[in-house]
Each structure stands twice: as structure tokens, then as C-alpha cells.
Amino acid sequence: MGILMSSQILANAHEADDSQRYDRLFLEAMIEREKGNDAAAFEMLRHCLDINPEASETYYFLAHYYLRMKDNAKALAAFQKASQLEPDNVNYLETLAQMYLQSQDLNAATETFERLSKAEPDREDVLGMLVQLYDNDEKYYPKAIAALDRMEQLDGMNERISYAKAEFYQKMGNGKAAVAEMKKLADQYPNDLNYRVAYADMLLVNDNEKMAIDIYRGILKEEPANSKVLMSMRTYYKAQGNTMAADSMTVNILTSSNANTDEKIYILRQEVMENENIGSDSTKVINLFERTLQTKDTDPSIGILYASYMELKNMPKENINKVLEGVLEKAPDNASARLQLIADAWAKKDFDRVVTLCSAARQYNPDEMAFYYYQGVALSQQDKTDEALDTFKNGISVINEQSSPDIVSDFYGIMGDLLHEKGEMQQAFAAYDSCLQWKPDNLSCLNNYAYYISESGGNLAKAEEMSYKTIKAEPKNATFLDTYAWILFQQERYAEAKIYIDQTLQCDSDSSAVIVEHAGDIYAKCGDIDKAVQLWTDALKKSPDNQLLARKARQRKYIRENKK
């Protein structure tokens, strides 16, 4: 008997010792975790399980580490074990439920959220999640309604809950209960006409047309321009095939100040779609747009939609522009309308109008880079180099992290071209460098930069590298091929230059005087002076005032241009 008692004492002492060891090690693991020493904490937690394999908190914290390690299977198993060991711990339950959601195990998620809801019956967020889960399986619809009833007890009757309950009843085929639910809401808030409309809508859905129409008409007596009623009646008349009544409702809604923009756009889109489907005359749709736009305080987005429809129907640009100008009268900051007008002016090469439109746009949309771009290019097309440069510099001032790399790159590229035109080579090259930082494969910039470097006697190796990128991207682009050939010429690699200048001439049957002159220079350096003279003569026809070209043809030899 004494021996047995001693063994029990020793066992208890050993158990107490293990418990103390576990507590110390778990505390150390938590300290390391707080310090951010996750590897040490993880190893300590694993050792904790060796001491006490029934420690729920250890499984819980280990699960989080498994998640970080992207081992979702081990994480889920650890969360499950923690919750199994301590089933009343709501934190474990909620975490486990979220894990089931992430893994798309909806049945397990539903069961876990149900347990959580029993543990914390007043949590609306848990009830709301249960409603969403129940919606995935029709056999759970009664449970969804029960959950909504509990939410209603906590929060009181409201539109969100009543609509959801009615929808579940409807999906269950219990139209009578759905109608009763909406009636209860309408009776609870008798002064809110929207709830009466919803009640009437539900009656209509469930084939109680007479009562629904009576309610609609009653509402219209109180509020003749109630857009929700008009929308519902329009839908009803369309379903009945009563086109005249439906069209009347359509006009009433589109010309009503009570109808919101979304409702009007919805109807206009529907009318457009129906009109297109039956291949009908567009006159009806145009009249609807016109009447809508004549209504006071019509949102500019309707004008944009109208312009898009006019484009679809290939209507005259003048008519489309008139609509867009009307949009700008109401909303001068509408960038979409202004950009469409700019595009039309650009297509017509009406650069004065482009500049005017962009200048006005910059007052209302100072951060929209497109307006600086179009204005700058339009000014450069008019040879107003200084004004164009000022515009681009102003545009660059609004660059931010969200700016389009393509647009910013083009800004700097065009600036480089303009600065080169002014003879400001250092600034031009700096602009090209910025251009390529934003878009390393900007081919136009690479070509121009490479050519100007070669012409200025700069780093020809750098120029060749940039030029080669352009011909690799577009091997039949005559401009790019000419640049590459000319850089090879500058490097005295004449045989290679001849290969690429021949390709240039093949790709461009009507080459410019500069390209043909380059070809003559290359042929001269390759020893074919007859061909060179022929090419120089051809170039001279295109550029008869070129004195150097005339001298080369006359003297039958290559003469280097004397650059100042």
C-alpha cells in the first residue's frame, strides 16, 4: 500500500514538473514572438507540444505560423485541433470558420458559424454570414429566414432584412409569405412611399395585379412624379405589351426631376437595346435623348451617352459635337466630352481649335496630362516651338506615380525633338534620357536620340546600340534603317552600312532627299562612284537648293559636311 502511494506521488510530481516546464517554454515562445523572432518562437511552440500535446493555445499559434509558411493543410489541422480541445473558445471558432471559407468548404464553414452563433447569439455579423451561406443551398432557406428573424429582433425591422426575407420566401415558392413580409414593412413605415412601392412590386410579381396597380395609382395621387412607381408601371405595361402606356411612362421618367440619373440611363440603355434588336428607326431613341436633355438639371453623363449613340448610328460629326458642346456648357470640367471634341478637331487638323479646347480644359482639369499633350503637339504642328515647350514643361509638372508611362515618355520625347530643333542639344539629350527612363522601348525617341548623337559626333557605340533596338523591333521601318545605316557609316563600317541602306531603299520607294543622299555617300565610300552620283542626282531633284549635294554630284566624290 505504501509503495502504491509513493508511485502516485512521484507521478503527480512529474506531471507538475512537466506543467511548469510547459508554462516556462510557452511564455518564452510568446516573448520571442513579440520580439519578431519567429523561427525561435516556432521551434519553441513545437517543443511545447512534445511536453503537452493537448495544449490548445499552442496549436492555435502554430497554425498562424503554418499560414505564413503557405502550408494551409497543416494550418487548418492545427486550428481544428485547437477548437476541438477548447470547443467554447469563440476566437478559435471564428478563426476556424474563416479558414473553412477560404478553402471553400462551405458545409464545414456553415456548421462552424452555427456553433459560433450559439456561443454568441447577439452577433449580427455572424448571423449575416450564416444568411449568405444558407443562400448557397435551397434546403437551408428556412434557416436563413430564421437567422434574419433573429437579426430583426436585434436590430428592429428594416428594409435590408425585410427584402432579404421576402426574397427567400419567393425562392421557396411561398409568394404569399413574401407579400406578407413586404406588407408588414409598408405598414410599419406608412409614411415611406418607397416601401409601399416595394409591397406593390411584390404583389405584381405574385400575380395580384389589380391590388398592385391600385397601390401604384394611390401613390401617384400623393406624389405624381414618383419615379419608382413610374419605373414599376413601365415594366408592367411592357410585360403586358401595352406599348403606348409603357412609352408614356418612359417619357414621364426621363423628363422627371425626381428620377435619378441611374434610372434614366438604365431606361435609355434599355430603349437603345430594344431598338437595335428589332432593327427599328433610330428616331424614337433620338427623340427620347433630346427630351431628356431638355429637362432641367440633366446630368452631363446622359449627353455623353447620347453622343456615343450618335457615333454608333454614324450621325454627322457636327451634330455629335453640338451635343458634346452642350455637355460642356453644363459641366465645363467634363474631360470626356472635351477629349472627344479634341479628337474630332485633331482628325480635321484644326490645330487652332485643339489649342483652344486644351487651354480651356487645363483650367478645369489641371492634372489631366492628355490636355497638355494635345496642346503641345498642336502648337508644334503650327511651328510655335517655344509655346509648345512651355506647354510640355507645364504638363511634366503634374507627373505623379499614377501617371501613364507612355504619355510621360512621349512628353519627354517630343520635348527632346523641340529642344533639338532650337539647337539646345544638352537639354534635348537630357529630355531623351528622361523619356527612356519612363519607357525604355520608346522607338521614336531611340531613333532620334541615336541619329542626333551620330550627327553631333557623340558616343557612336551608344547611338548604334539604341538604333539597333529600333530595327530589331521594326525591321522594315525605312526611317529606323536609315539611321542605323548612317551610324554604321559614321563608324566607317561602310560594307555593313550598304546592306542596311539598300534595305532602306527597298522599304521606301519614295525615299526623302536625306535618305537618298545618305545612300549616295555610303555607295561612294564603298567605291561605287557611278551609283553614288546617280543617287546624289536623284536626291538633288528632291532638294534642288542643296549646294553640298550639288558639289558632290558635280565633283563625283564624297564631301563631308562642315558642321559648325
PDB file of C-alpha atoms in Angstrom, residues 269-455:
ATOM      1  CA  ARG A 269     -29.832  51.933 -72.496  1.00  0.00           C
ATOM      2  CA  GLN A 270     -32.837  49.609 -72.496  1.00  0.00           C
ATOM      3  CA  GLU A 271     -34.546  51.641 -75.206  1.00  0.00           C
ATOM      4  CA  VAL A 272     -31.374  51.620 -77.312  1.00  0.00           C
ATOM      5  CA  MET A 273     -31.011  47.854 -76.918  1.00  0.00           C
ATOM      6  CA  GLU A 274     -34.628  47.156 -77.795  1.00  0.00           C
ATOM      7  CA  ASN A 275     -34.446  49.489 -80.769  1.00  0.00           C
ATOM      8  CA  GLU A 276     -31.283  47.796 -82.055  1.00  0.00           C
ATOM      9  CA  ASN A 277     -32.721  44.307 -81.549  1.00  0.00           C
ATOM     10  CA  ILE A 278     -35.756  44.956 -83.684  1.00  0.00           C
ATOM     11  CA  GLY A 279     -33.783  46.987 -86.224  1.00  0.00           C
ATOM     12  CA  SER A 280     -36.135  49.910 -85.863  1.00  0.00           C
ATOM     13  CA  ASP A 281     -35.688  53.502 -86.921  1.00  0.00           C
ATOM     14  CA  SER A 282     -33.460  55.439 -84.511  1.00  0.00           C
ATOM     15  CA  THR A 283     -35.858  58.414 -84.487  1.00  0.00           C
ATOM     16  CA  LYS A 284     -37.639  57.226 -81.350  1.00  0.00           C
ATOM     17  CA  VAL A 285     -34.401  56.879 -79.378  1.00  0.00           C
ATOM     18  CA  ILE A 286     -33.125  60.250 -80.603  1.00  0.00           C
ATOM     19  CA  ASN A 287     -36.358  61.921 -79.503  1.00  0.00           C
ATOM     20  CA  LEU A 288     -36.040  60.353 -76.054  1.00  0.00           C
ATOM     21  CA  PHE A 289     -32.485  61.635 -75.684  1.00  0.00           C
ATOM     22  CA  GLU A 290     -33.478  65.110 -76.889  1.00  0.00           C
ATOM     23  CA  ARG A 291     -36.402  65.338 -74.460  1.00  0.00           C
ATOM     24  CA  THR A 292     -34.224  64.124 -71.611  1.00  0.00           C
ATOM     25  CA  LEU A 293     -31.521  66.697 -72.330  1.00  0.00           C
ATOM     26  CA  GLN A 294     -34.098  69.495 -72.387  1.00  0.00           C
ATOM     27  CA  THR A 295     -35.021  68.668 -68.802  1.00  0.00           C
ATOM     28  CA  LYS A 296     -33.580  70.994 -66.197  1.00  0.00           C
ATOM     29  CA  ASP A 297     -30.508  69.751 -64.288  1.00  0.00           C
ATOM     30  CA  THR A 298     -29.969  66.733 -66.555  1.00  0.00           C
ATOM     31  CA  ASP A 299     -26.697  65.038 -65.675  1.00  0.00           C
ATOM     32  CA  PRO A 300     -23.915  65.503 -68.286  1.00  0.00           C
ATOM     33  CA  SER A 301     -23.362  61.723 -68.430  1.00  0.00           C
ATOM     34  CA  ILE A 302     -26.618  61.455 -70.382  1.00  0.00           C
ATOM     35  CA  GLY A 303     -25.183  63.780 -73.024  1.00  0.00           C
ATOM     36  CA  ILE A 304     -22.077  61.589 -73.232  1.00  0.00           C
ATOM     37  CA  LEU A 305     -24.296  58.522 -73.683  1.00  0.00           C
ATOM     38  CA  TYR A 306     -26.237  60.326 -76.411  1.00  0.00           C
ATOM     39  CA  ALA A 307     -23.023  61.230 -78.240  1.00  0.00           C
ATOM     40  CA  SER A 308     -21.917  57.582 -78.071  1.00  0.00           C
ATOM     41  CA  TYR A 309     -25.252  56.505 -79.559  1.00  0.00           C
ATOM     42  CA  MET A 310     -24.903  59.076 -82.333  1.00  0.00           C
ATOM     43  CA  GLU A 311     -21.437  57.689 -83.094  1.00  0.00           C
ATOM     44  CA  LEU A 312     -22.963  54.208 -83.238  1.00  0.00           C
ATOM     45  CA  LYS A 313     -25.521  55.412 -85.771  1.00  0.00           C
ATOM     46  CA  ASN A 314     -22.861  57.246 -87.845  1.00  0.00           C
ATOM     47  CA  MET A 315     -24.594  60.575 -87.421  1.00  0.00           C
ATOM     48  CA  PRO A 316     -22.871  63.751 -88.677  1.00  0.00           C
ATOM     49  CA  LYS A 317     -19.929  64.910 -86.568  1.00  0.00           C
ATOM     50  CA  GLU A 318     -21.414  68.395 -86.404  1.00  0.00           C
ATOM     51  CA  ASN A 319     -24.490  67.029 -84.635  1.00  0.00           C
ATOM     52  CA  ILE A 320     -22.395  64.988 -82.225  1.00  0.00           C
ATOM     53  CA  ASN A 321     -20.182  67.973 -81.449  1.00  0.00           C
ATOM     54  CA  LYS A 322     -23.247  70.092 -80.707  1.00  0.00           C
ATOM     55  CA  VAL A 323     -24.312  67.578 -78.038  1.00  0.00           C
ATOM     56  CA  LEU A 324     -20.815  67.476 -76.562  1.00  0.00           C
ATOM     57  CA  GLU A 325     -20.644  71.264 -76.501  1.00  0.00           C
ATOM     58  CA  GLY A 326     -23.953  71.228 -74.637  1.00  0.00           C
ATOM     59  CA  VAL A 327     -22.370  68.931 -72.066  1.00  0.00           C
ATOM     60  CA  LEU A 328     -19.502  71.383 -71.597  1.00  0.00           C
ATOM     61  CA  GLU A 329     -21.917  74.273 -71.123  1.00  0.00           C
ATOM     62  CA  LYS A 330     -23.409  72.454 -68.143  1.00  0.00           C
ATOM     63  CA  ALA A 331     -20.182  70.849 -66.945  1.00  0.00           C
ATOM     64  CA  PRO A 332     -17.048  72.573 -68.268  1.00  0.00           C
ATOM     65  CA  ASP A 333     -14.915  70.147 -66.256  1.00  0.00           C
ATOM     66  CA  ASN A 334     -16.213  67.112 -68.169  1.00  0.00           C
ATOM     67  CA  ALA A 335     -12.960  65.733 -69.554  1.00  0.00           C
ATOM     68  CA  SER A 336     -14.635  63.004 -71.606  1.00  0.00           C
ATOM     69  CA  ALA A 337     -16.699  65.435 -73.684  1.00  0.00           C
ATOM     70  CA  ARG A 338     -13.750  67.724 -74.256  1.00  0.00           C
ATOM     71  CA  LEU A 339     -11.447  64.883 -75.299  1.00  0.00           C
ATOM     72  CA  GLN A 340     -13.989  63.737 -77.884  1.00  0.00           C
ATOM     73  CA  LEU A 341     -14.157  67.270 -79.307  1.00  0.00           C
ATOM     74  CA  ILE A 342     -10.368  67.422 -79.373  1.00  0.00           C
ATOM     75  CA  ALA A 343     -10.191  64.100 -81.218  1.00  0.00           C
ATOM     76  CA  ASP A 344     -12.536  65.421 -83.898  1.00  0.00           C
ATOM     77  CA  ALA A 345     -10.584  68.659 -84.280  1.00  0.00           C
ATOM     78  CA  TRP A 346      -7.348  66.664 -84.446  1.00  0.00           C
ATOM     79  CA  ALA A 347      -8.715  64.455 -87.208  1.00  0.00           C
ATOM     80  CA  LYS A 348      -9.544  67.608 -89.173  1.00  0.00           C
ATOM     81  CA  LYS A 349      -6.080  69.055 -88.421  1.00  0.00           C
ATOM     82  CA  ASP A 350      -7.818  72.052 -86.892  1.00  0.00           C
ATOM     83  CA  PHE A 351      -4.922  72.766 -84.540  1.00  0.00           C
ATOM     84  CA  ASP A 352      -6.236  76.198 -83.531  1.00  0.00           C
ATOM     85  CA  ARG A 353      -9.352  74.546 -82.137  1.00  0.00           C
ATOM     86  CA  VAL A 354      -7.275  71.854 -80.424  1.00  0.00           C
ATOM     87  CA  VAL A 355      -5.235  74.538 -78.667  1.00  0.00           C
ATOM     88  CA  THR A 356      -8.383  76.438 -77.646  1.00  0.00           C
ATOM     89  CA  LEU A 357     -10.090  73.339 -76.271  1.00  0.00           C
ATOM     90  CA  CYS A 358      -6.996  72.191 -74.392  1.00  0.00           C
ATOM     91  CA  SER A 359      -6.285  75.620 -72.964  1.00  0.00           C
ATOM     92  CA  ALA A 360      -9.805  75.799 -71.521  1.00  0.00           C
ATOM     93  CA  ALA A 361      -9.610  72.207 -70.277  1.00  0.00           C
ATOM     94  CA  ARG A 362      -6.438  72.912 -68.295  1.00  0.00           C
ATOM     95  CA  GLN A 363      -8.349  75.445 -66.204  1.00  0.00           C
ATOM     96  CA  TYR A 364     -10.876  72.803 -65.135  1.00  0.00           C
ATOM     97  CA  ASN A 365      -8.704  69.673 -65.264  1.00  0.00           C
ATOM     98  CA  PRO A 366      -5.202  70.904 -64.408  1.00  0.00           C
ATOM     99  CA  ASP A 367      -3.979  67.406 -63.562  1.00  0.00           C
ATOM    100  CA  GLU A 368      -5.115  65.718 -66.805  1.00  0.00           C
ATOM    101  CA  MET A 369      -1.923  65.219 -68.816  1.00  0.00           C
ATOM    102  CA  ALA A 370      -3.714  64.456 -72.078  1.00  0.00           C
ATOM    103  CA  PHE A 371      -4.674  68.123 -72.479  1.00  0.00           C
ATOM    104  CA  TYR A 372      -1.056  69.277 -72.161  1.00  0.00           C
ATOM    105  CA  TYR A 373      -0.026  66.602 -74.648  1.00  0.00           C
ATOM    106  CA  TYR A 374      -2.535  67.526 -77.356  1.00  0.00           C
ATOM    107  CA  GLN A 375      -1.975  71.250 -76.882  1.00  0.00           C
ATOM    108  CA  GLY A 376       1.804  70.857 -77.026  1.00  0.00           C
ATOM    109  CA  VAL A 377       1.729  68.739 -80.174  1.00  0.00           C
ATOM    110  CA  ALA A 378      -0.810  71.076 -81.834  1.00  0.00           C
ATOM    111  CA  LEU A 379       1.431  74.067 -81.116  1.00  0.00           C
ATOM    112  CA  SER A 380       4.452  72.232 -82.503  1.00  0.00           C
ATOM    113  CA  GLN A 381       2.450  71.469 -85.659  1.00  0.00           C
ATOM    114  CA  GLN A 382       1.978  75.229 -86.004  1.00  0.00           C
ATOM    115  CA  ASP A 383       5.738  75.780 -85.596  1.00  0.00           C
ATOM    116  CA  LYS A 384       5.155  77.540 -82.261  1.00  0.00           C
ATOM    117  CA  THR A 385       8.136  75.813 -80.702  1.00  0.00           C
ATOM    118  CA  ASP A 386       8.545  77.998 -77.616  1.00  0.00           C
ATOM    119  CA  GLU A 387       4.837  77.823 -76.738  1.00  0.00           C
ATOM    120  CA  ALA A 388       4.851  74.066 -77.284  1.00  0.00           C
ATOM    121  CA  LEU A 389       7.849  73.649 -74.985  1.00  0.00           C
ATOM    122  CA  ASP A 390       6.193  75.731 -72.280  1.00  0.00           C
ATOM    123  CA  THR A 391       3.089  73.558 -72.534  1.00  0.00           C
ATOM    124  CA  PHE A 392       5.041  70.316 -72.206  1.00  0.00           C
ATOM    125  CA  LYS A 393       7.047  71.657 -69.262  1.00  0.00           C
ATOM    126  CA  ASN A 394       3.784  72.594 -67.511  1.00  0.00           C
ATOM    127  CA  GLY A 395       2.455  69.116 -68.244  1.00  0.00           C
ATOM    128  CA  ILE A 396       5.525  67.466 -66.759  1.00  0.00           C
ATOM    129  CA  SER A 397       4.914  69.399 -63.538  1.00  0.00           C
ATOM    130  CA  VAL A 398       1.802  67.291 -62.860  1.00  0.00           C
ATOM    131  CA  ILE A 399       3.566  63.937 -63.242  1.00  0.00           C
ATOM    132  CA  ASN A 400       2.997  61.584 -60.326  1.00  0.00           C
ATOM    133  CA  GLU A 401       3.238  57.874 -59.538  1.00  0.00           C
ATOM    134  CA  GLN A 402      -0.127  57.213 -61.204  1.00  0.00           C
ATOM    135  CA  SER A 403       0.868  58.909 -64.469  1.00  0.00           C
ATOM    136  CA  SER A 404       0.851  56.818 -67.623  1.00  0.00           C
ATOM    137  CA  PRO A 405       4.463  55.880 -68.518  1.00  0.00           C
ATOM    138  CA  ASP A 406       3.544  56.025 -72.223  1.00  0.00           C
ATOM    139  CA  ILE A 407       2.266  59.605 -72.010  1.00  0.00           C
ATOM    140  CA  VAL A 408       5.126  60.824 -69.814  1.00  0.00           C
ATOM    141  CA  SER A 409       7.655  59.187 -72.109  1.00  0.00           C
ATOM    142  CA  ASP A 410       6.077  60.881 -75.148  1.00  0.00           C
ATOM    143  CA  PHE A 411       6.147  64.206 -73.302  1.00  0.00           C
ATOM    144  CA  TYR A 412       9.882  63.997 -72.811  1.00  0.00           C
ATOM    145  CA  GLY A 413      10.465  62.577 -76.301  1.00  0.00           C
ATOM    146  CA  ILE A 414       8.666  65.438 -78.039  1.00  0.00           C
ATOM    147  CA  MET A 415      10.401  67.938 -75.752  1.00  0.00           C
ATOM    148  CA  GLY A 416      13.722  66.462 -76.854  1.00  0.00           C
ATOM    149  CA  ASP A 417      12.775  66.924 -80.513  1.00  0.00           C
ATOM    150  CA  LEU A 418      11.727  70.542 -79.919  1.00  0.00           C
ATOM    151  CA  LEU A 419      14.858  71.358 -77.928  1.00  0.00           C
ATOM    152  CA  HIS A 420      16.992  69.835 -80.697  1.00  0.00           C
ATOM    153  CA  GLU A 421      15.124  71.997 -83.184  1.00  0.00           C
ATOM    154  CA  LYS A 422      16.163  75.039 -81.114  1.00  0.00           C
ATOM    155  CA  GLY A 423      19.776  73.853 -81.071  1.00  0.00           C
ATOM    156  CA  GLU A 424      19.760  73.191 -77.323  1.00  0.00           C
ATOM    157  CA  MET A 425      21.479  69.825 -77.629  1.00  0.00           C
ATOM    158  CA  GLN A 426      22.408  69.246 -73.987  1.00  0.00           C
ATOM    159  CA  GLN A 427      18.857  69.849 -72.817  1.00  0.00           C
ATOM    160  CA  ALA A 428      17.493  67.773 -75.707  1.00  0.00           C
ATOM    161  CA  PHE A 429      19.638  64.778 -74.726  1.00  0.00           C
ATOM    162  CA  ALA A 430      18.592  65.162 -71.078  1.00  0.00           C
ATOM    163  CA  ALA A 431      14.938  65.077 -72.210  1.00  0.00           C
ATOM    164  CA  TYR A 432      15.602  61.933 -74.260  1.00  0.00           C
ATOM    165  CA  ASP A 433      17.240  60.283 -71.236  1.00  0.00           C
ATOM    166  CA  SER A 434      14.137  61.054 -69.164  1.00  0.00           C
ATOM    167  CA  CYS A 435      11.933  59.709 -71.950  1.00  0.00           C
ATOM    168  CA  LEU A 436      13.766  56.380 -71.948  1.00  0.00           C
ATOM    169  CA  GLN A 437      13.679  56.144 -68.161  1.00  0.00           C
ATOM    170  CA  TRP A 438       9.877  56.105 -68.344  1.00  0.00           C
ATOM    171  CA  LYS A 439       9.726  53.820 -71.363  1.00  0.00           C
ATOM    172  CA  PRO A 440      12.991  52.175 -72.453  1.00  0.00           C
ATOM    173  CA  ASP A 441      11.442  50.916 -75.711  1.00  0.00           C
ATOM    174  CA  ASN A 442      10.165  54.269 -76.981  1.00  0.00           C
ATOM    175  CA  LEU A 443      11.253  53.633 -80.575  1.00  0.00           C
ATOM    176  CA  SER A 444      10.800  57.163 -81.879  1.00  0.00           C
ATOM    177  CA  CYS A 445      12.978  58.528 -79.099  1.00  0.00           C
ATOM    178  CA  LEU A 446      15.609  55.822 -79.538  1.00  0.00           C
ATOM    179  CA  ASN A 447      15.835  56.597 -83.262  1.00  0.00           C
ATOM    180  CA  ASN A 448      16.010  60.371 -82.945  1.00  0.00           C
ATOM    181  CA  TYR A 449      18.402  60.264 -80.000  1.00  0.00           C
ATOM    182  CA  ALA A 450      20.719  57.859 -81.834  1.00  0.00           C
ATOM    183  CA  TYR A 451      20.701  59.939 -85.026  1.00  0.00           C
ATOM    184  CA  TYR A 452      21.373  63.228 -83.277  1.00  0.00           C
ATOM    185  CA  ILE A 453      24.229  61.677 -81.290  1.00  0.00           C
ATOM    186  CA  SER A 454      25.824  60.461 -84.518  1.00  0.00           C
ATOM    187  CA  GLU A 455      25.354  63.862 -86.166  1.00  0.00           C
TER     188      GLU A 455
END
